[in-house]
mmCIF file of C-alpha atoms in Angstrom:
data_model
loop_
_atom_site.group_PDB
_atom_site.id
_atom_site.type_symbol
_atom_site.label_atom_id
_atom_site.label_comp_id
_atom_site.label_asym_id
_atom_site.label_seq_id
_atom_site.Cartn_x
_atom_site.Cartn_y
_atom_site.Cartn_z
ATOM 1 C CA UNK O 3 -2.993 -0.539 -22.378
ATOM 2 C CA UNK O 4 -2.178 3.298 -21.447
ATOM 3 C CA UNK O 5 -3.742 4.277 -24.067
ATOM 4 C CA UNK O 6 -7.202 2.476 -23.815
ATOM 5 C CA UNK O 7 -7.158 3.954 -19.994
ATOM 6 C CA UNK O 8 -6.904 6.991 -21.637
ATOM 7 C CA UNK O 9 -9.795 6.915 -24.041
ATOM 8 C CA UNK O 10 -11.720 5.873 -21.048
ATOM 9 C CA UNK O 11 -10.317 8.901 -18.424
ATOM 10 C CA UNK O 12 -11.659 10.979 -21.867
ATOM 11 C CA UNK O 13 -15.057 9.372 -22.119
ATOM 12 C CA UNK O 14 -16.151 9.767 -18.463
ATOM 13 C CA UNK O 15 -17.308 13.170 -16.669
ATOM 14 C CA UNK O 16 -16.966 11.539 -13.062
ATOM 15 C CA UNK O 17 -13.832 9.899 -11.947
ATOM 16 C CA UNK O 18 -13.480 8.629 -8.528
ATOM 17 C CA UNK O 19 -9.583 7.068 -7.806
ATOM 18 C CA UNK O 20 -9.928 4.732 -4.951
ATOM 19 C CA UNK O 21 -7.163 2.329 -3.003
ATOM 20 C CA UNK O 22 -6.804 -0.125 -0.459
ATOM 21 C CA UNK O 23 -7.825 -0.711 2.981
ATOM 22 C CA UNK O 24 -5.034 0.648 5.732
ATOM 23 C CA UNK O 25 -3.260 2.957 2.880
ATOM 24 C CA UNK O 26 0.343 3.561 3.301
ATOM 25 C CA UNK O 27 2.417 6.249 0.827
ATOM 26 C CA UNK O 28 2.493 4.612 -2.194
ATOM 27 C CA UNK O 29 -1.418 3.861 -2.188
ATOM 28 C CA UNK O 30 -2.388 7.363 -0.785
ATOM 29 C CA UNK O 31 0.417 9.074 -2.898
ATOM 30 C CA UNK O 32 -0.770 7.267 -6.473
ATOM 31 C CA UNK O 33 -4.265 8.182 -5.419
ATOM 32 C CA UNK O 34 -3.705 11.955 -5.305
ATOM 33 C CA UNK O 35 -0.861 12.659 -8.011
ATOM 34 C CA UNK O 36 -3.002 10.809 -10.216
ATOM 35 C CA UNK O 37 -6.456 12.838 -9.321
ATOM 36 C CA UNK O 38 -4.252 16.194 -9.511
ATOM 37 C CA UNK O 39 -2.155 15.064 -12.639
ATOM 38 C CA UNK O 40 -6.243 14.412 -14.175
ATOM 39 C CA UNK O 41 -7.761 17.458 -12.767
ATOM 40 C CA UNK O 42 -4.639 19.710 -14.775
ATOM 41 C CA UNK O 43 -5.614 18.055 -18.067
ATOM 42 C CA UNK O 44 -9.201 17.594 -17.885
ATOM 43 C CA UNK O 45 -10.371 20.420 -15.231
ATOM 44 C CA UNK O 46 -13.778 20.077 -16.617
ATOM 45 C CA UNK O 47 -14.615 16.928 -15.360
ATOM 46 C CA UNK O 48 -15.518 15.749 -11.638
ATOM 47 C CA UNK O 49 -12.589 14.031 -10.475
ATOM 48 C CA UNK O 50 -12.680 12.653 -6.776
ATOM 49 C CA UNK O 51 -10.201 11.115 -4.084
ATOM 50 C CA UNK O 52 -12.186 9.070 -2.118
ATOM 51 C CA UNK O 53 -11.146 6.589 1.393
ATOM 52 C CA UNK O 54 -10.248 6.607 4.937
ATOM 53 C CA UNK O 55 -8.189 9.430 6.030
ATOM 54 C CA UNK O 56 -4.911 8.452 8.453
ATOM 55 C CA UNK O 57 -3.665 11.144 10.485
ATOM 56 C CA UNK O 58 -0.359 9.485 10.014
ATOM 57 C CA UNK O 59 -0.527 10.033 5.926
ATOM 58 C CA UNK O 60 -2.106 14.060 6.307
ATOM 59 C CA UNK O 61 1.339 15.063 5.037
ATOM 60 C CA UNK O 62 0.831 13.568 2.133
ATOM 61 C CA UNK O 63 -2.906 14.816 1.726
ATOM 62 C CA UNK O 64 -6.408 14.272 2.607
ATOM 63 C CA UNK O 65 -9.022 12.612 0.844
ATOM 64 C CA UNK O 66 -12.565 13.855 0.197
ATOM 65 C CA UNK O 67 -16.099 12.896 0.971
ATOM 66 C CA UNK O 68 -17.981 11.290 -2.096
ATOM 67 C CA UNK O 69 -21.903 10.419 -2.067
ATOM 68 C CA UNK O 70 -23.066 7.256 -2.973
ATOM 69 C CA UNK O 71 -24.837 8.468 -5.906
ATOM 70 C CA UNK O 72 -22.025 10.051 -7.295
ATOM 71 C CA UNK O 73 -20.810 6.556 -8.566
ATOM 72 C CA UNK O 74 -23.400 6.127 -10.767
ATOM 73 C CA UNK O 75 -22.404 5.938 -14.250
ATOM 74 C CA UNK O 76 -18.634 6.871 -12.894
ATOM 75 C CA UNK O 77 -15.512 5.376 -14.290
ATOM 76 C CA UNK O 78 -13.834 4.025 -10.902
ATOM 77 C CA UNK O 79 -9.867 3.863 -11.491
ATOM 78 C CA UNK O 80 -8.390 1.597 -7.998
ATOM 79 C CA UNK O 81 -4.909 2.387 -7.713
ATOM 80 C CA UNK O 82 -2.367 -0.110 -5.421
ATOM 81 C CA UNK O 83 -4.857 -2.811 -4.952
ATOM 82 C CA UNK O 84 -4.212 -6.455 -5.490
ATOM 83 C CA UNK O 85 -8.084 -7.578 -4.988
ATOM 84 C CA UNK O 86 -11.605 -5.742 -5.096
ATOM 85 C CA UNK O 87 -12.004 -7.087 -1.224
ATOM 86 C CA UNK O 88 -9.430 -4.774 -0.231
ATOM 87 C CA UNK O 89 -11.101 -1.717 -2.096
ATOM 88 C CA UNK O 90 -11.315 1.208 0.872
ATOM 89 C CA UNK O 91 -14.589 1.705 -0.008
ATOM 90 C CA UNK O 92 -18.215 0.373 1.217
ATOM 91 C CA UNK O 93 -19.065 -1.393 -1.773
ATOM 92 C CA UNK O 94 -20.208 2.076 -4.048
ATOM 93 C CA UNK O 95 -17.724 1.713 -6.319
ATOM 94 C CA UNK O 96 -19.568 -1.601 -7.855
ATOM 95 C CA UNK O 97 -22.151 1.196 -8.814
ATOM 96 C CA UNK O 98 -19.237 2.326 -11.258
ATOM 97 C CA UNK O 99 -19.823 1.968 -15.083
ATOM 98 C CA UNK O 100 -16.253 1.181 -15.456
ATOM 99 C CA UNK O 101 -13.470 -0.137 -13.208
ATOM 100 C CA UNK O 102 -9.887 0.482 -14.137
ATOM 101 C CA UNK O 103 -7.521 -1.587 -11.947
ATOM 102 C CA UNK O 104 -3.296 0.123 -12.198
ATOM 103 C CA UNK O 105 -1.000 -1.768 -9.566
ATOM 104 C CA UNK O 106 1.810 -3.804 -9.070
ATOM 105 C CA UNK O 107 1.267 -6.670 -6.935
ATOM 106 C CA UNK O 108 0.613 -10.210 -8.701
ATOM 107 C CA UNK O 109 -2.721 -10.130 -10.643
ATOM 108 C CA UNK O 110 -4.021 -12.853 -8.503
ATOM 109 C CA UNK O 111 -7.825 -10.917 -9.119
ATOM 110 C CA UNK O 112 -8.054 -8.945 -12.181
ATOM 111 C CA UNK O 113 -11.261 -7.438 -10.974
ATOM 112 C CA UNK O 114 -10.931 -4.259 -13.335
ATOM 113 C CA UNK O 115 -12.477 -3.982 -16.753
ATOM 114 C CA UNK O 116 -9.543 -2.914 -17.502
ATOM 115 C CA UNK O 117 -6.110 -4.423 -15.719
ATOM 116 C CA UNK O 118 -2.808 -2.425 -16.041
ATOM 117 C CA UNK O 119 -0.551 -4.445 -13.915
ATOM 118 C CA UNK O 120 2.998 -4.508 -13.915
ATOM 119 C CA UNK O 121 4.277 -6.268 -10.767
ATOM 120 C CA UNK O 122 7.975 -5.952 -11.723
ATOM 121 C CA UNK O 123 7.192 -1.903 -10.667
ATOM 122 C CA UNK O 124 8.829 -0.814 -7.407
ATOM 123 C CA UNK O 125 5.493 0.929 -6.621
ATOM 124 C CA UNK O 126 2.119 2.203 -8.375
ATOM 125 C CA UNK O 127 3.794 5.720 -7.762
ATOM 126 C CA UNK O 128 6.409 4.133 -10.238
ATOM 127 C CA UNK O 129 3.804 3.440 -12.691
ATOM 128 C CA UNK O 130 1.374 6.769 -12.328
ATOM 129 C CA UNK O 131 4.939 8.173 -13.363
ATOM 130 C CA UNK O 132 5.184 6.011 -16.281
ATOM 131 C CA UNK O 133 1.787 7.218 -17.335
ATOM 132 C CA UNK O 134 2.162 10.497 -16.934
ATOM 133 C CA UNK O 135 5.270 10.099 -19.126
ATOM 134 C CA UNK O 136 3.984 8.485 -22.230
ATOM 135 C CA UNK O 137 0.892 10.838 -22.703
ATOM 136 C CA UNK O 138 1.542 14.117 -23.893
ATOM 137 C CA UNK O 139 -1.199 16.441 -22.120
ATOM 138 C CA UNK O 140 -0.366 14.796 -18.470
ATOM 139 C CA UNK O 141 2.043 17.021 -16.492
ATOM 140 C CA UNK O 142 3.104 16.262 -13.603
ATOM 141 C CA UNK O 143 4.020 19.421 -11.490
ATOM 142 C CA UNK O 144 5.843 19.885 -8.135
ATOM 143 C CA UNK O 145 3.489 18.729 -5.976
ATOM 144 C CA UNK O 146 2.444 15.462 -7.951
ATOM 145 C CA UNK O 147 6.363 14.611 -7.824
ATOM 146 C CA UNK O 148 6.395 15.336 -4.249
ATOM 147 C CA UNK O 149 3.001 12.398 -4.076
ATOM 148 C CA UNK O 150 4.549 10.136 -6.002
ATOM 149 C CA UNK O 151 8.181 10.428 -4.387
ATOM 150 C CA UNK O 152 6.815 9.874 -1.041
ATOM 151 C CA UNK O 153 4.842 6.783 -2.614
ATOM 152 C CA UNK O 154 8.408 5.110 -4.361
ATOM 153 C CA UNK O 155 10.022 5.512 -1.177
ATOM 154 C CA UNK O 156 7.947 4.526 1.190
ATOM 155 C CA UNK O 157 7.048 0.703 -0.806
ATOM 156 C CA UNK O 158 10.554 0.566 -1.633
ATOM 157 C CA UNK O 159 11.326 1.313 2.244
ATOM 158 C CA UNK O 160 14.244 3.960 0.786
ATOM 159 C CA UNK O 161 15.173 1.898 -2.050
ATOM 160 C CA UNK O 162 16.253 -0.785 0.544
ATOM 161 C CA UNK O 163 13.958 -3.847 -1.300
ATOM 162 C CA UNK O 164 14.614 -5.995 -4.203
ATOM 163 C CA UNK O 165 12.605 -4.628 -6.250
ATOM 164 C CA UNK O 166 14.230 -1.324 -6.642
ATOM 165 C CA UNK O 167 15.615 -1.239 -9.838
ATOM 166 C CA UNK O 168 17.636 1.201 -12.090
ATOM 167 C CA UNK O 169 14.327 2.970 -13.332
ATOM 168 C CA UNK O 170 12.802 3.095 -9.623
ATOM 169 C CA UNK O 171 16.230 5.291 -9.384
ATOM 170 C CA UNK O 172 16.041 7.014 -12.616
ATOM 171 C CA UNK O 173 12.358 7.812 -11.915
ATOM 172 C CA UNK O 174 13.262 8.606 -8.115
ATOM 173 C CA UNK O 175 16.074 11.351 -9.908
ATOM 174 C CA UNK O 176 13.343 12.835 -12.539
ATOM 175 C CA UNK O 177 10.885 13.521 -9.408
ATOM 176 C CA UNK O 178 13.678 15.168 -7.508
ATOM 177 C CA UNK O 179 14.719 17.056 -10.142
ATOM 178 C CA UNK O 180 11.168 18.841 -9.514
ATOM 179 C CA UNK O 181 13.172 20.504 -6.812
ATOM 180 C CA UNK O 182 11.033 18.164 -4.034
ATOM 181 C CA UNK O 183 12.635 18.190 -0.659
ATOM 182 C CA UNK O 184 13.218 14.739 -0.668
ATOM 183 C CA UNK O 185 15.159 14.602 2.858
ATOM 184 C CA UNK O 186 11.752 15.710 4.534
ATOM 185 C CA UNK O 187 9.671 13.112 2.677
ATOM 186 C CA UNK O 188 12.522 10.379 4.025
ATOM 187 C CA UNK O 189 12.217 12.095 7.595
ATOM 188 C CA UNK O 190 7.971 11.421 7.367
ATOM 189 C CA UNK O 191 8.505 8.291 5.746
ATOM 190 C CA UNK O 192 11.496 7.501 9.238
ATOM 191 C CA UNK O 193 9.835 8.950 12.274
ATOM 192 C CA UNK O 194 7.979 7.859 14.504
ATOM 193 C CA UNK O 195 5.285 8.398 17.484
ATOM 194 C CA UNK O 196 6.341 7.877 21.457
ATOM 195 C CA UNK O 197 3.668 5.578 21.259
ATOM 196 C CA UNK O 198 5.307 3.615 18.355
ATOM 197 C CA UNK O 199 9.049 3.970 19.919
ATOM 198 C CA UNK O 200 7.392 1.937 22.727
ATOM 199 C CA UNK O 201 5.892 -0.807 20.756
ATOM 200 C CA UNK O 202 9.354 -1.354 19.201
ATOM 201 C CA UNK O 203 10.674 -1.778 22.142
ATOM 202 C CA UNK O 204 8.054 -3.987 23.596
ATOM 203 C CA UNK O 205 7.962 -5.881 19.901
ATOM 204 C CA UNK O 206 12.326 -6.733 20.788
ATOM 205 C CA UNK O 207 11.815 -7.875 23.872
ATOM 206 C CA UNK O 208 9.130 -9.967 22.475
ATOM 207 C CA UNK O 209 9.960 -11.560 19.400
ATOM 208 C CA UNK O 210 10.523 -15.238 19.092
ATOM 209 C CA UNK O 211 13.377 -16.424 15.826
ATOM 210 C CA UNK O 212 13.357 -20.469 15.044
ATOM 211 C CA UNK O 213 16.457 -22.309 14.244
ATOM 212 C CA UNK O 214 15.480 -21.758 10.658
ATOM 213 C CA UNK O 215 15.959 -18.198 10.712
ATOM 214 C CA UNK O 216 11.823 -17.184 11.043
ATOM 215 C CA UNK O 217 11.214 -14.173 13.467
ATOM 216 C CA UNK O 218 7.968 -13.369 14.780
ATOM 217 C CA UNK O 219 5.627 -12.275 17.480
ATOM 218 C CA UNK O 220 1.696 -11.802 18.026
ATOM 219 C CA UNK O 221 0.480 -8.607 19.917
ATOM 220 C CA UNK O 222 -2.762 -9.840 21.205
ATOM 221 C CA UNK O 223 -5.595 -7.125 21.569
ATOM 222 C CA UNK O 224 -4.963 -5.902 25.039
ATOM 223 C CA UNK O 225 -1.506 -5.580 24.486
ATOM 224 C CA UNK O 226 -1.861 -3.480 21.578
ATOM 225 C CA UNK O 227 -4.584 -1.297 23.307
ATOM 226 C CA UNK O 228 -2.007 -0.472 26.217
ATOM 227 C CA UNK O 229 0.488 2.200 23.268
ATOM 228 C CA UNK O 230 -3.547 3.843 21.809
ATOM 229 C CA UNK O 231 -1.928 3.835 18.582
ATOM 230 C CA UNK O 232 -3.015 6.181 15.481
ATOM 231 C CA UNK O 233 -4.353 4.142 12.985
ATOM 232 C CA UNK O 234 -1.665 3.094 10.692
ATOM 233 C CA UNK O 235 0.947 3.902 13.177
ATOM 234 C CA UNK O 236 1.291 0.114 13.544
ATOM 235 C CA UNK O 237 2.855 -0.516 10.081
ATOM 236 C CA UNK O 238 5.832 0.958 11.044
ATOM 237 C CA UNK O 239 7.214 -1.126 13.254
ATOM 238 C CA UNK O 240 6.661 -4.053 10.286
ATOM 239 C CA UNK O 241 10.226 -3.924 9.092
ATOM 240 C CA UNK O 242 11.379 -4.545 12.562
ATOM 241 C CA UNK O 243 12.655 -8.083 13.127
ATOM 242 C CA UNK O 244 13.916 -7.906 9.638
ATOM 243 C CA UNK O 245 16.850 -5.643 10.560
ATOM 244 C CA UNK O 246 17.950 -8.710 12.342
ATOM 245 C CA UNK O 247 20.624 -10.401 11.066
ATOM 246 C CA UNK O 248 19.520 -14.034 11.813
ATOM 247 C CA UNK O 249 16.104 -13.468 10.639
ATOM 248 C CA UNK O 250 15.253 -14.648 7.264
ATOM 249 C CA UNK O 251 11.362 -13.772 6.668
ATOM 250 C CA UNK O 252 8.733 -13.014 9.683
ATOM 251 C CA UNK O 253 5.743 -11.701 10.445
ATOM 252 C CA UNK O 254 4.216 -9.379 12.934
ATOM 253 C CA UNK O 255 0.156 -10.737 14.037
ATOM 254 C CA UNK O 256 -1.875 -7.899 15.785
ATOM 255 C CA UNK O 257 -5.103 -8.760 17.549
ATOM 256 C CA UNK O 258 -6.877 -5.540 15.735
ATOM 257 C CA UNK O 259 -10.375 -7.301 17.280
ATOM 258 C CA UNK O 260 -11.099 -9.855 19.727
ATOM 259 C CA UNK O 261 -10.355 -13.047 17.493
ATOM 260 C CA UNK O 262 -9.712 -11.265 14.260
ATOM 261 C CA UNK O 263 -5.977 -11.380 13.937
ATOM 262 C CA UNK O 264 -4.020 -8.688 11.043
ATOM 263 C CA UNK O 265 -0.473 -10.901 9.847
ATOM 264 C CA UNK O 266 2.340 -8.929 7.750
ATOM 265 C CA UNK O 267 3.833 -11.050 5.854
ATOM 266 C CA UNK O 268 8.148 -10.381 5.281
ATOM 267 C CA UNK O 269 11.388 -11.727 3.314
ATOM 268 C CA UNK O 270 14.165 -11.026 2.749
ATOM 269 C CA UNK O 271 14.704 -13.806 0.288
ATOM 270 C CA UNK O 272 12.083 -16.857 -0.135
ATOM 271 C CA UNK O 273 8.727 -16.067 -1.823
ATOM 272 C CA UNK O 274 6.132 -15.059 0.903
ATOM 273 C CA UNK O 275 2.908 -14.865 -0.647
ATOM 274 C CA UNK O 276 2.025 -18.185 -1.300
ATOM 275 C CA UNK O 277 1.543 -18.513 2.670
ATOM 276 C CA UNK O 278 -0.432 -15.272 2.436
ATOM 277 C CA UNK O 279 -3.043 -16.777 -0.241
ATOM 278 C CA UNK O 280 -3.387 -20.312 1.428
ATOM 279 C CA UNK O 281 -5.079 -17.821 4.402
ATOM 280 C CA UNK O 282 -7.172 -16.036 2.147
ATOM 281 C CA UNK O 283 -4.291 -12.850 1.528
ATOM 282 C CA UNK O 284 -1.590 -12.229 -0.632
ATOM 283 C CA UNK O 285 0.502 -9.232 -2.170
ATOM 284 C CA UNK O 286 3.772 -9.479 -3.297
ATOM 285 C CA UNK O 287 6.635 -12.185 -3.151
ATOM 286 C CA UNK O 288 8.723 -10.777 -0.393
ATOM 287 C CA UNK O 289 5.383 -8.594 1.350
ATOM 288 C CA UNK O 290 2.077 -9.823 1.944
ATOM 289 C CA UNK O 291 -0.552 -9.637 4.279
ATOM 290 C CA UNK O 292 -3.708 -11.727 5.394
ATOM 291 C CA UNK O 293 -6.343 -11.609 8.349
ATOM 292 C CA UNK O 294 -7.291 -14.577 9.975
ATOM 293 C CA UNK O 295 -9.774 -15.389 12.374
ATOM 294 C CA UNK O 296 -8.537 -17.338 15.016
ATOM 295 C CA UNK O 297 -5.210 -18.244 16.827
ATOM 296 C CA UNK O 298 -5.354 -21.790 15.010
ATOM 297 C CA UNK O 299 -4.924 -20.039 11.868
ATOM 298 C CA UNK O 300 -2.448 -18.206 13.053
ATOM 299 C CA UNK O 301 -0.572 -20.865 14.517
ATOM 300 C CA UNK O 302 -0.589 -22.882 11.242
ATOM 301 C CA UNK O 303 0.329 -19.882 9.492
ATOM 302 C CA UNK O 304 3.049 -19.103 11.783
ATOM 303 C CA UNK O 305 4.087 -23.206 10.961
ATOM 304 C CA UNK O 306 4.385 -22.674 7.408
ATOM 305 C CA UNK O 307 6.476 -19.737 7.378
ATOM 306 C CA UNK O 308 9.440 -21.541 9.699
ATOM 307 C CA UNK O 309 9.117 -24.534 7.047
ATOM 308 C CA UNK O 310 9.501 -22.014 3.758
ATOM 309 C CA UNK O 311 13.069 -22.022 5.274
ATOM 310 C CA UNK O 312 13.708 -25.821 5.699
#
């Protein structure tokens, strides 16, 4: 598999690395080690970031502004992204000549020509390492460590979830050994806003736990308006109600528009995402998200999720 993305990253002039929709570390930190890691072995070819930029993520880097026409005849390579629905992108990318999909959630959508997928990886930062690794002209310098660092910790949330393993860790010690500061990555990946300190608190007031252990609360759209959050300041408080002992799995339901309601999905222990794809989501076992359009749907949602734990 690495080595027929290879061939392809050889054959093409123009490569444009996309992600998903509402990026956090590990999408926007793939996205650029990758493009830099590229751009060091090949620095004759065009090779483009391209998304929505998060003020929240700047520390991390920016992305850059890519025509339309620029995708013709590209080779497209989506990094992080379970589904082609989710691709932060207006639809250009289908101009591509060739889509390479590299992630790590479930392959519920292999929309790639080509589909590296390894969903027992902590992160696609774990797996732009393993890349980088196995082919001899990709180096991956300070700064590409410091990316992809910032990427493993942040899906892992600090090597807290199952899915860490002993080569997240061994990978985790080969990036630090770059000399990274890693404590200042885990300080951006830990603080927060004023803004977000008061949504926590307004979220733990809130919150509603079942007798089976489900925790969860819905921020409707004038609520949410009231802390004028950053976009993507919102997926930190996600981890919330799990700190709580009694809580099992939950989910946190923002109103993002009137009607059109954003769920994250969370477990601790019982597989998640088959909720997430009855809705029209999904992602991985223990962390999945959906949008729905109505409070029905997110009252039957809410339903199923307090019966995965009867």
């Amino acid at each position: 598999m690495i080595d027929e993305i290879m061939n392809n990253i050889e054959h093409y002039e123009t490569i444009i690395i996309l992600r998903h929709q509402n990026p956090d570390p590990d999408a926007v930190g793939s996205q650029i080690a990758l493009a830099n890691i590229l751009r060091e072995a090949y620095p004759q070819k065009n090779i483009y970031i391209a998304g929505i930029d998060l003020s929240v993520l700047d520390w991390i880097g920016k992305m850059q502004q890519v025509d339309s026409d620029t995708y013709q005849n590209s080779l497209v390579i989506a990094v992080d992204t379970a589904n082609a629905r989710r691709i932060d992108n207006n639809g250009d990318y289908k101009k591509a000549d060739k889509i390479i999909k590299i992630d790590h959630h479930p392959n519920v959508d292999p929309f790639g020509d080509i589909n590296w997928v390894d969903d027992t990886a902590s992160s696609c930062a774990e797996m732009i390492y393993e890349l980088a690794d196995k082919v001899d002209n990709l180096k991956i310098s300070k700064a590409d460590a410091y990316s992809l660092y910032a990427g493993m910790v942040g899906d892992t949330n600090r090597f807290l979830y199952a899915d860490t393993t002993y080569k997240t860790l061994e990978v985790a010690a080969k990036l630090a050994k770059t000399g990274i500061d890693i404590s200042e990555i885990s300080l951006h990946e830990d603080e927060m806003s004023t803004r977000v300190a008061r949504l926590e608190a307004h979220i733990l007031d809130n919150f509603q736990v079942t007798d089976s252990g489900f925790g969860y609360i819905v921020i409707r759209k004038d609520t949410l308006e009231k802390f004028n959050l950053d976009d993507g300041e919102l997926d930190h408080v996600v981890p919330l109600i799990g700190r709580i002992k009694d809580v099992n799995n939950w989910i946190v339901v923002s109103e993002k528009d009137l009607n059109r309601f954003r769920v994250n999905l969370r477990s601790k222990n019982v597989s998640i995402n088959g909720v997430a794809e009855k809705f029209g989501g999904g992602g991985h076992p223990l962390a999945s998200g959906v949008y729905v359009g109505s409070m029905d749907e997110v009252k039957a949602l809410i339903k199923d999720m307090d019966n995965l734990n009867k």
